[in-house]
Short mmCIF file of C-alpha atoms in Angstrom, two decimals:
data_model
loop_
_atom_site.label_atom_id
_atom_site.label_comp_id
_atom_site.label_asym_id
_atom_site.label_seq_id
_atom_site.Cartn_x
_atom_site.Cartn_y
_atom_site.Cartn_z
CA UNK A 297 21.34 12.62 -15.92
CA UNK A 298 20.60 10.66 -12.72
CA UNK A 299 20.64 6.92 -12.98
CA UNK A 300 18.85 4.04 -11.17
CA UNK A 301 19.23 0.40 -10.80
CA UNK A 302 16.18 -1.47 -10.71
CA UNK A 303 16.44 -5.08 -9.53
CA UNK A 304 13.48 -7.30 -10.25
CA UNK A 305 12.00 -8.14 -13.96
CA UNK A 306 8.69 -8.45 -12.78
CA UNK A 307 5.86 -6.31 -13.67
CA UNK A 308 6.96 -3.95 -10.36
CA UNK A 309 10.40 -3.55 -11.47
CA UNK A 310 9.14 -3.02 -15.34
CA UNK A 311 6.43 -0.48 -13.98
CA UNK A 312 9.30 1.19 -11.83
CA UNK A 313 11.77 1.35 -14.16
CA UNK A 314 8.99 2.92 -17.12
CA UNK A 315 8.46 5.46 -14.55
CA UNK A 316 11.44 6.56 -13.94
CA UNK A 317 12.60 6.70 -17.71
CA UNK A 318 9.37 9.11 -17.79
CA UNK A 319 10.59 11.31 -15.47
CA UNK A 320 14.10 11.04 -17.20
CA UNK A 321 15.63 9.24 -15.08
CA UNK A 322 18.17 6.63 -16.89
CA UNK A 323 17.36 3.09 -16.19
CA UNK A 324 19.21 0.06 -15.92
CA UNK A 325 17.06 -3.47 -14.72
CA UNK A 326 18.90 -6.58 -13.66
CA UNK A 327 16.49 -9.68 -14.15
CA UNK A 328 18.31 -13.09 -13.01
CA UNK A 329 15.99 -15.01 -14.87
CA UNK A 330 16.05 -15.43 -19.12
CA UNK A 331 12.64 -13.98 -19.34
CA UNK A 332 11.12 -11.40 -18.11
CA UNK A 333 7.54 -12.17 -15.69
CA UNK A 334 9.07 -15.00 -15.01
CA UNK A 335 7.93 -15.57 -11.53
CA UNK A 336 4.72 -13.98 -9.77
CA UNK A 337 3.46 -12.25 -12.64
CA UNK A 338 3.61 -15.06 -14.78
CA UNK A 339 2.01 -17.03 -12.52
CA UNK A 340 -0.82 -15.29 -11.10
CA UNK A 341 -4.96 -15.32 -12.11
CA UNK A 342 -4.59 -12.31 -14.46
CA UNK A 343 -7.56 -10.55 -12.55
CA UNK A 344 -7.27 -6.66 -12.47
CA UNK A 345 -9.29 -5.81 -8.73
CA UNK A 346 -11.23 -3.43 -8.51
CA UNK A 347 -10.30 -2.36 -4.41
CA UNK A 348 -12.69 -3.44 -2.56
CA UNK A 349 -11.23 -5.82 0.10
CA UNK A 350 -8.79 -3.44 1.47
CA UNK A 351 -8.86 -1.27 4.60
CA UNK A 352 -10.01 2.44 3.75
CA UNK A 353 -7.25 4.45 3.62
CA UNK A 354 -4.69 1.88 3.03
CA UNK A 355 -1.96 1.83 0.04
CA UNK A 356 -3.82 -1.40 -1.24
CA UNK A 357 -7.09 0.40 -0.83
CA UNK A 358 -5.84 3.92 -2.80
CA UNK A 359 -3.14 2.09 -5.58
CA UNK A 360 -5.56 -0.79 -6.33
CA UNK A 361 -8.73 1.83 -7.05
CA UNK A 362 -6.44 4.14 -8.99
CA UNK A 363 -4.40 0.98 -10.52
CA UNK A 364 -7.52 -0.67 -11.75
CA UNK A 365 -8.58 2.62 -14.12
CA UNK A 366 -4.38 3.01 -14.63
CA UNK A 367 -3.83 -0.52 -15.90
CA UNK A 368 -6.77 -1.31 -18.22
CA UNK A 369 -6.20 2.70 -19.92
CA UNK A 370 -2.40 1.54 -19.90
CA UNK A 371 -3.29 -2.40 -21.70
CA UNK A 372 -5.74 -0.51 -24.49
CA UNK A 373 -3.55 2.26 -25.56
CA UNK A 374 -0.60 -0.41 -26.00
CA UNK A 375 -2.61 -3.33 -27.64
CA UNK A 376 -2.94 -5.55 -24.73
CA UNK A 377 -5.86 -7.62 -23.90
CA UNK A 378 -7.87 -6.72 -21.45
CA UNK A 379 -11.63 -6.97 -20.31
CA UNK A 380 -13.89 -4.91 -17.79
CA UNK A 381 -16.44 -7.79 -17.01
CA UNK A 382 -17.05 -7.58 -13.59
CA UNK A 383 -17.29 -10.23 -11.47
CA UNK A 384 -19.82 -11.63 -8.12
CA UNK A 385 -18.64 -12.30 -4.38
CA UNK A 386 -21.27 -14.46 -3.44
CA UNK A 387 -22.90 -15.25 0.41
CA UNK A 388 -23.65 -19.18 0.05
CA UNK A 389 -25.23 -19.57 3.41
CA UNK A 390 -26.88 -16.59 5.55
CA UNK A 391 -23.74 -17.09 7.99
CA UNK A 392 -21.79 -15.36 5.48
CA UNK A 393 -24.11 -12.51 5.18
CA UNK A 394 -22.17 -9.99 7.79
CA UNK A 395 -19.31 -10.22 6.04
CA UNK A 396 -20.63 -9.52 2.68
CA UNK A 397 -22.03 -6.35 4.20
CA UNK A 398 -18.88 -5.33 5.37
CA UNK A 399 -17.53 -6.15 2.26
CA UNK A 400 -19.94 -3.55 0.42
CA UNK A 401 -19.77 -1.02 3.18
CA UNK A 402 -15.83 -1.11 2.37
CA UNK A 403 -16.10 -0.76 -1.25
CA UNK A 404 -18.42 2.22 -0.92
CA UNK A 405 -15.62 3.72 0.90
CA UNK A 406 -12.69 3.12 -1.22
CA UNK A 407 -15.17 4.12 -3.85
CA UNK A 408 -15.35 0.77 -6.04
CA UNK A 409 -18.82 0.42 -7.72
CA UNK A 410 -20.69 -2.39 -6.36
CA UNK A 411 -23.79 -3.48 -4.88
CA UNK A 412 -25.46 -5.96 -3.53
CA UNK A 413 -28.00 -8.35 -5.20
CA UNK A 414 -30.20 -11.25 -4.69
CA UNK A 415 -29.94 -14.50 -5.92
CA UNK A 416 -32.34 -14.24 -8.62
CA UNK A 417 -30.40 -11.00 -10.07
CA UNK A 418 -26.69 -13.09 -9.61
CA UNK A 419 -28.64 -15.55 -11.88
CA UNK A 420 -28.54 -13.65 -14.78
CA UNK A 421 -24.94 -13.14 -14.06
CA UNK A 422 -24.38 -16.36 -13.26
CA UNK A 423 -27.00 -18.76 -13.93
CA UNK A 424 -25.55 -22.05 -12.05
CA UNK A 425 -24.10 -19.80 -9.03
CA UNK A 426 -25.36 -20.87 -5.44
CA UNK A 427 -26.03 -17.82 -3.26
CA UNK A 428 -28.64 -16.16 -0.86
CA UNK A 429 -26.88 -12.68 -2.03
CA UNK A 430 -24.14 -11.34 -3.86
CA UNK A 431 -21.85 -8.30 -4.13
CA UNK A 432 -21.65 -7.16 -7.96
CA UNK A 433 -18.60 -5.74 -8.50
CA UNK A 434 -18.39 -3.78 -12.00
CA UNK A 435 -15.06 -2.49 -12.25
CA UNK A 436 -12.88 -6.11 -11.82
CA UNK A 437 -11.54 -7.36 -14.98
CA UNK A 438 -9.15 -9.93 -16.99
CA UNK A 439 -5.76 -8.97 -18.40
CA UNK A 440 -3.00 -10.43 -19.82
CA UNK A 441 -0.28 -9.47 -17.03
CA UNK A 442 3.01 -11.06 -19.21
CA UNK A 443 1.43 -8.96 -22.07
CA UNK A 444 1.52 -5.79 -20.29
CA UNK A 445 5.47 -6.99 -19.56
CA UNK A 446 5.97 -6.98 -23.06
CA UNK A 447 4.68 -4.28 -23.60
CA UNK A 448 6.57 -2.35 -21.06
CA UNK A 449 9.61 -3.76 -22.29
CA UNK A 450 8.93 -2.43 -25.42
CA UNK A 451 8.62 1.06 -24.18
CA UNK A 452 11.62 1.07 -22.26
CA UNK A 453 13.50 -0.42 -25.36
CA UNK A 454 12.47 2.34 -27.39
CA UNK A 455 13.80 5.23 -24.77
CA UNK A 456 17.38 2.91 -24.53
CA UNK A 457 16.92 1.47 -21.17
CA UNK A 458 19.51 -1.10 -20.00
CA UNK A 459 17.44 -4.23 -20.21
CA UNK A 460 19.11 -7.30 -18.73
CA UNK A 461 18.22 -10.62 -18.46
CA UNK A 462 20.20 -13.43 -16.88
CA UNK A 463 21.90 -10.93 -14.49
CA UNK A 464 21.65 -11.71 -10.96
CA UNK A 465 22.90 -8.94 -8.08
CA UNK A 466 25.21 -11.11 -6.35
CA UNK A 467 26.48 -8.15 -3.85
CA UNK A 468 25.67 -4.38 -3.55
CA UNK A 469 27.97 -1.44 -2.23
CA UNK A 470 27.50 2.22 -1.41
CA UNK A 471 29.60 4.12 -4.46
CA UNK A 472 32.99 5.34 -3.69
CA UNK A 473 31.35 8.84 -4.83
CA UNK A 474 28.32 8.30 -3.72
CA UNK A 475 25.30 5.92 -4.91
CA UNK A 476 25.43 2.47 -5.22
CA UNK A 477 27.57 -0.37 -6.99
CA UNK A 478 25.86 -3.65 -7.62
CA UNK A 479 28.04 -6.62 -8.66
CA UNK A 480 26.13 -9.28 -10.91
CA UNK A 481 28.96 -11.56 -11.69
CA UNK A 482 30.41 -10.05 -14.69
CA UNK A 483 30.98 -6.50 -14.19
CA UNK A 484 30.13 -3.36 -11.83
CA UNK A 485 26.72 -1.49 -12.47
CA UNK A 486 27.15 1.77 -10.82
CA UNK A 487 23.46 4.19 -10.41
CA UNK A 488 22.86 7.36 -8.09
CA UNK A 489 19.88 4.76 -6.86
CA UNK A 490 18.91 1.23 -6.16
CA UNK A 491 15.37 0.09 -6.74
CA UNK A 492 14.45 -3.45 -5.22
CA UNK A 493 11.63 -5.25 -7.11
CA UNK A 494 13.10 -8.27 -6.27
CA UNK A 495 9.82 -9.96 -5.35
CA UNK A 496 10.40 -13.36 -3.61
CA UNK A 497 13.94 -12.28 -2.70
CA UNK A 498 13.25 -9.10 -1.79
CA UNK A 499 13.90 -9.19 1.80
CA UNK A 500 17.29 -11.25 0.73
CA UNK A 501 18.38 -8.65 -2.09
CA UNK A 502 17.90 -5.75 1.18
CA UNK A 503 20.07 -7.27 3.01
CA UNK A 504 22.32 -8.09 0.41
CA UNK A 505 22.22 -3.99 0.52
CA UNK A 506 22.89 -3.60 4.34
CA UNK A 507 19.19 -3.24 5.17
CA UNK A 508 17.43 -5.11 8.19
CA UNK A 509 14.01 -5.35 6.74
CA UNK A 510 11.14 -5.21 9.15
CA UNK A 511 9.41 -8.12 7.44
CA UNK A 512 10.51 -11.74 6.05
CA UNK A 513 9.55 -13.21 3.15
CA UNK A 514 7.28 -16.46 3.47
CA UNK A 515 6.88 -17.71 0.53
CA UNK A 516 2.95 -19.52 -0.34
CA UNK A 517 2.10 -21.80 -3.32
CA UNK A 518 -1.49 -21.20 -5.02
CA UNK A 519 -2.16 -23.87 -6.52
CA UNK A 520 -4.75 -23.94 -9.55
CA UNK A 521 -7.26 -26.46 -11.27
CA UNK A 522 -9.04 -25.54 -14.41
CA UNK A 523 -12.80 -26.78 -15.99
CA UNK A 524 -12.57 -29.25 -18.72
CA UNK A 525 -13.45 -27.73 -22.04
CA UNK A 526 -17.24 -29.35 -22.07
CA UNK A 527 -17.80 -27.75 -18.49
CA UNK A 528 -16.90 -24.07 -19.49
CA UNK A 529 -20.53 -23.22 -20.04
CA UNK A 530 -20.95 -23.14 -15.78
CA UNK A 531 -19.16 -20.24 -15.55
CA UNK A 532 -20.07 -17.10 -17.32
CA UNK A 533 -17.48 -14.92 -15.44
CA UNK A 534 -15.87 -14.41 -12.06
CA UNK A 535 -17.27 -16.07 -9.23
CA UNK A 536 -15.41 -15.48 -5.34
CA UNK A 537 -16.56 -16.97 -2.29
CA UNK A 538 -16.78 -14.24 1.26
CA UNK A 539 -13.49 -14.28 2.03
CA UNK A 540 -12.14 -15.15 5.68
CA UNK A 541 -11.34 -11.23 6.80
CA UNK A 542 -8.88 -13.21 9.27
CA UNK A 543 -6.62 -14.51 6.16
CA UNK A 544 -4.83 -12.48 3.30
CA UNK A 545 -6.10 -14.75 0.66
CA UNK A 546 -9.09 -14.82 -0.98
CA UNK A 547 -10.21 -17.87 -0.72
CA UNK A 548 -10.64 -20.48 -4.06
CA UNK A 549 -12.75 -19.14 -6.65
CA UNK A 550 -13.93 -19.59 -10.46
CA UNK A 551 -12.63 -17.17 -13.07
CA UNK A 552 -13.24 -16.84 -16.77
CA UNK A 553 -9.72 -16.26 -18.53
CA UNK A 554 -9.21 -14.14 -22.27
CA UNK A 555 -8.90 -17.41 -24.36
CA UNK A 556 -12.62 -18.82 -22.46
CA UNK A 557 -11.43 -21.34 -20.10
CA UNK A 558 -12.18 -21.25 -16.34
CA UNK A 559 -9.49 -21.34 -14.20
CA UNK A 560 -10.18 -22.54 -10.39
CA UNK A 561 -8.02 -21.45 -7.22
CA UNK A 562 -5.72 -20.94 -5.87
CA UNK A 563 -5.78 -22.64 -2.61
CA UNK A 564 -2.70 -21.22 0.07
CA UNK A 565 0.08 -23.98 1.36
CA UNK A 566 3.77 -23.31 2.28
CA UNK A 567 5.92 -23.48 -0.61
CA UNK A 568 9.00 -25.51 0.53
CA UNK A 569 11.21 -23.30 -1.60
CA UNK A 570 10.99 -19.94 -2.71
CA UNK A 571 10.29 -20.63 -6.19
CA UNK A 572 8.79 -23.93 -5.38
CA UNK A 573 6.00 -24.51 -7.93
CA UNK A 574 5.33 -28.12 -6.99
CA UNK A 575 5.61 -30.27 -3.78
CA UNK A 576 8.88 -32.19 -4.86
CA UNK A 577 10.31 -28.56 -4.96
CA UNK A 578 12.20 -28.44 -1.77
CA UNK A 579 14.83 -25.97 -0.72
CA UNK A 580 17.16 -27.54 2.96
CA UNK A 581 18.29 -23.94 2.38
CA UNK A 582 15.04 -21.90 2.00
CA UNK A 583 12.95 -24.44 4.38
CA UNK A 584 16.33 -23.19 7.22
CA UNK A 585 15.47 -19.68 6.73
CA UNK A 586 11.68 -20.13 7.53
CA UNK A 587 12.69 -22.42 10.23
CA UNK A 588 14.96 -19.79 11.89
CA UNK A 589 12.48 -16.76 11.70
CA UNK A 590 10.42 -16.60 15.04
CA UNK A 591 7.69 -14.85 12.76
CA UNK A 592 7.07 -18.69 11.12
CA UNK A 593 6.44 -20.29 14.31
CA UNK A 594 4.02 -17.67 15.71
CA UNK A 595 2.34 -18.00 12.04
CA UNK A 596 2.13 -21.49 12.69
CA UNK A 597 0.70 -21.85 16.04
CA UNK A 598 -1.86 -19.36 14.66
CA UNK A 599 -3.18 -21.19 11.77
CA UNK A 600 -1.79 -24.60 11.17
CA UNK A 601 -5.38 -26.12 12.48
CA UNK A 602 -7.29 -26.31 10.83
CA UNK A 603 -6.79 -23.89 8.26
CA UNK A 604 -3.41 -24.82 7.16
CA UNK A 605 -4.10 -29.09 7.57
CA UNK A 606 -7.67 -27.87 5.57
CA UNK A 607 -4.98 -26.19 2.71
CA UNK A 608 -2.89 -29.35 2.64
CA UNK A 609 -5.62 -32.19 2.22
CA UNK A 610 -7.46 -29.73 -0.14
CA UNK A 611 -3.91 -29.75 -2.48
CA UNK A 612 -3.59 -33.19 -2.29
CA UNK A 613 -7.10 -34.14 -2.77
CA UNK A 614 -9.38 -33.30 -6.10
CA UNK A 615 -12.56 -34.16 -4.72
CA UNK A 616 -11.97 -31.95 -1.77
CA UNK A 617 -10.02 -28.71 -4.69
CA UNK A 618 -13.82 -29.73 -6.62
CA UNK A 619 -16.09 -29.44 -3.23
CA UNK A 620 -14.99 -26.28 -2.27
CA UNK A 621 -15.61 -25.12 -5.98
CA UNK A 622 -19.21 -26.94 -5.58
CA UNK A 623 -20.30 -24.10 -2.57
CA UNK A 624 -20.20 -21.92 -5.62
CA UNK A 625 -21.58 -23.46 -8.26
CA UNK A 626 -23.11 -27.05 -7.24
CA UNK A 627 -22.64 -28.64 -10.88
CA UNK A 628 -18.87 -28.98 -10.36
CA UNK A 629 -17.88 -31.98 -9.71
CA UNK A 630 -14.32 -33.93 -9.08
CA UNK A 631 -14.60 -35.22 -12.89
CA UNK A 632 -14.99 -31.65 -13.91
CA UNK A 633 -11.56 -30.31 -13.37
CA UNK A 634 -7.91 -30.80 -14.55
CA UNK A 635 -4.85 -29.21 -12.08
CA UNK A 636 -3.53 -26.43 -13.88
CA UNK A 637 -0.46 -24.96 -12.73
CA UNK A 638 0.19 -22.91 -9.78
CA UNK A 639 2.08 -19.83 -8.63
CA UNK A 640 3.93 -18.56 -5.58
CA UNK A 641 2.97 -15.73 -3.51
CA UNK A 642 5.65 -13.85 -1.47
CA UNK A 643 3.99 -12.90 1.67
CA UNK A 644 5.82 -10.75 4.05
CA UNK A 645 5.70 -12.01 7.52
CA UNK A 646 6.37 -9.74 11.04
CA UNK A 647 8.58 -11.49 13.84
CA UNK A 648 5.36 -11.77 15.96
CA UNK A 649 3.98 -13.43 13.29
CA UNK A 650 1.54 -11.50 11.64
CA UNK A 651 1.07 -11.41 8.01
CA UNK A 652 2.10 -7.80 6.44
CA UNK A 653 -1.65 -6.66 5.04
CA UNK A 654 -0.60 -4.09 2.78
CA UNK A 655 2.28 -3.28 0.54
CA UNK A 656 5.39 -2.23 2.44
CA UNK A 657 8.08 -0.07 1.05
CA UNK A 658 11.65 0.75 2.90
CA UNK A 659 13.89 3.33 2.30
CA UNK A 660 17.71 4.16 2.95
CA UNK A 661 20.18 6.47 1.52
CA UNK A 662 19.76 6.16 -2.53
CA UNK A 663 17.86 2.79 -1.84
CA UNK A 664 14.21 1.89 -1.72
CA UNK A 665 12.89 -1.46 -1.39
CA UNK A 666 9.54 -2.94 -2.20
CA UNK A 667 9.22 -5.80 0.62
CA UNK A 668 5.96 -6.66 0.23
CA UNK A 669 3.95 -6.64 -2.99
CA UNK A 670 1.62 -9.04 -3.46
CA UNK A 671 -1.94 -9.29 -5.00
CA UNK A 672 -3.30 -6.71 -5.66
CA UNK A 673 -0.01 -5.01 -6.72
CA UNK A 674 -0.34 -6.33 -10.77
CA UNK A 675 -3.30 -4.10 -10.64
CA UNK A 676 -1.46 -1.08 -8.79
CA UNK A 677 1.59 -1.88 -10.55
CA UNK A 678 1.52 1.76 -12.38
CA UNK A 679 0.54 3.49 -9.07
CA UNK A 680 3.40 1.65 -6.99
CA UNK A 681 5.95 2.73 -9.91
CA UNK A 682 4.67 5.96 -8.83
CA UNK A 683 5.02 5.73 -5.01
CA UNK A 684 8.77 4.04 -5.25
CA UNK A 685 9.30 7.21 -7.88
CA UNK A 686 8.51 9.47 -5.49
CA UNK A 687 10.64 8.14 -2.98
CA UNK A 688 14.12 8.76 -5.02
CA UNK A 689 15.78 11.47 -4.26
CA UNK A 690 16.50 13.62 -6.90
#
């Protein structure tokens, strides 16, 4: 029986690993934290997308439309919570307008069911919304990402994969017969195949496997407020702004979670370490390795100002996290919200300094490596699993 390492306890590597087990493969996964999700799944807005900002044609675009029928079927037949509620991207000025065309054009043809409304019709969505039109987008949803973890955990349990928590790869070999060796500390793990689902290290766990990836890993805090619990009534749903089609975020926006509260961001600033969920987290090591990629200072020059001094004041500043909420819905006000949280995104970043825009996979003898994953790749997590499958040889 073939074997694979899969490093990464995310819901990629758990995904990855469940599909290999299903095509027989034996499975061993190496998570160096205690828990498993313990990073960007377990940190993220728990929204399943339905596919509709990606380009046509593009891995995002084809994994997040078949991901977002794969992952809900997935979360009801293993007793996970999940809801189809669909959700507005609202035009708040008649600037916007062009976009949000485009926007529907390109879900038409990545074949995500949406259409555009006016402002009366987003009323009875949304009834304290602000818009002069709106994309209704059916197919978005909530889920409880850490659940579907769990529950992937307990399906690889129950076939006898090698689960491991607390096990770092601290260096990785080609096998003296072939394969690959990964030390974590304790012992050897030999596999015909390495899988990297390392996420925020990913790039660093490549190279750790003689790989020069094409991409570095930049790593972005989104940082998240939440509606007190007497303010939850001015919010019905999920409510996103037009998104800048020149930046890979979405842009802050309102979203109704399983348990009924409102959750409200993120926003997009540089993380000053890789896992750095607050501002006093600071990394001399990890700020050194941005520093030294060219990529960061091209990224820089591009959008420091005003877009990343606009991301800064707007983390440090309530009244300016609560006005950009207010463009949505005008009720919102700084008393209204309470920070809740945040989560780190790991871009990839090009040495000219352009932001990877879809998910990037590299391969090498018995290797592949998932170098950039982020949102939407919860949603396609099944379909990725699928793609990185596909890519072992047998």
């Amino acid at each position: 029986m073939q074997r694979a390492i899969v490093i990464g306890g995310g819901i990629i590597g758990l995904a990855v690993a469940w599909e290999l087990t299903r095509r027989g493969t034996a499975v061993t996964v190496l998570e160096k934290e205690n828990r498993w999700a313990a990073h960007q799944t377990g940190h993220n807005s728990n929204v399943v997308h339905a596919g509709l900002y990606y380009k046509p044609g593009s891995a995002k675009a084809r994994l997040s439309v078949a991901g977002n029928r794969s992952i809900v079927d997935f979360a009801r037949a293993n007793g996970v919570r999940v809801e189809v509620c669909g959700k507005l991207v609202v035009a708040t000025e008649e600037a916007e307008l062009p976009a949000l065309h485009v926007l529907a054009e390109r879900a038409e043809a990545n074949g995500v069911p949406a259409r555009l409304i006016g402002p009366a019709e987003a009323h009875d969505y949304e009834p304290e919304v602000s818009c002069v039109r709106a994309l209704r987008v059916d197919s978005t949803g909530i889920i409880d990402f850490p659940g579907v973890c769990d529950a992937l955990v307990r399906l690889l349990t129950e076939r006898g994969a090698d689960l491991r928590l607390g096990t770092p790869a601290l260096a990785i070999r080609p096998g003296r017969t072939g394969g690959v060796e990964v030390a974590t500390g304790g012992e050897v793990v030999r596999a015909d195949a390495l899988v990297n689902c390392a996420g925020l290290h990913s790039d660093r766990v490549a190279r750790l496997a003689g790989i020069t990836p094409r991409a570095r890993i930049v790593p972005f805090r989104g940082e998240y407020y939440e509606l007190r619990p007497e303010r939850r009534g001015l919010v019905r749903g999920l409510i996103y702004p037009v998104p800048d089609p020149s930046l890979p975020f979405l842009g802050v926006h309102l979203t109704r979670m399983l348990d009924g509260s409102v959750h409200a961001g993120p926003n997009a600033v540089l993380a000053l370490r890789r896992e750095g969920y607050r501002w006093r987290d600071i990394s001399p090591a990890d700020l050194a390795d941005v520093a030294r990629f060219p990529g960061s200072w091209r990224l820089a020059r591009r959008y420091a100002y005003p877009t990343g001094v606009d991301e800064v004041l707007r983390s440090l500043s309530r009244r300016r996290f609560a006005a950009s909420l207010a463009r949505l819905v005008p009720a919102i006000g700084p008393g209204d919200i309470v920070r809740h949280g945040s989560g780190v995104r790991a871009q990839a970043l090009l040495p000219d300094g352009s932001l990877v825009d879809d998910f990037l996979i590299e391969t090498a003898p018995h290797q592949v490596h998932v170098l950039n994953a982020p949102s939407p790749a919860a949603t396609s997590a099944l379909e990725i699993a699928k793609a990185v499958a596909d890519r072992i040889p047998v």
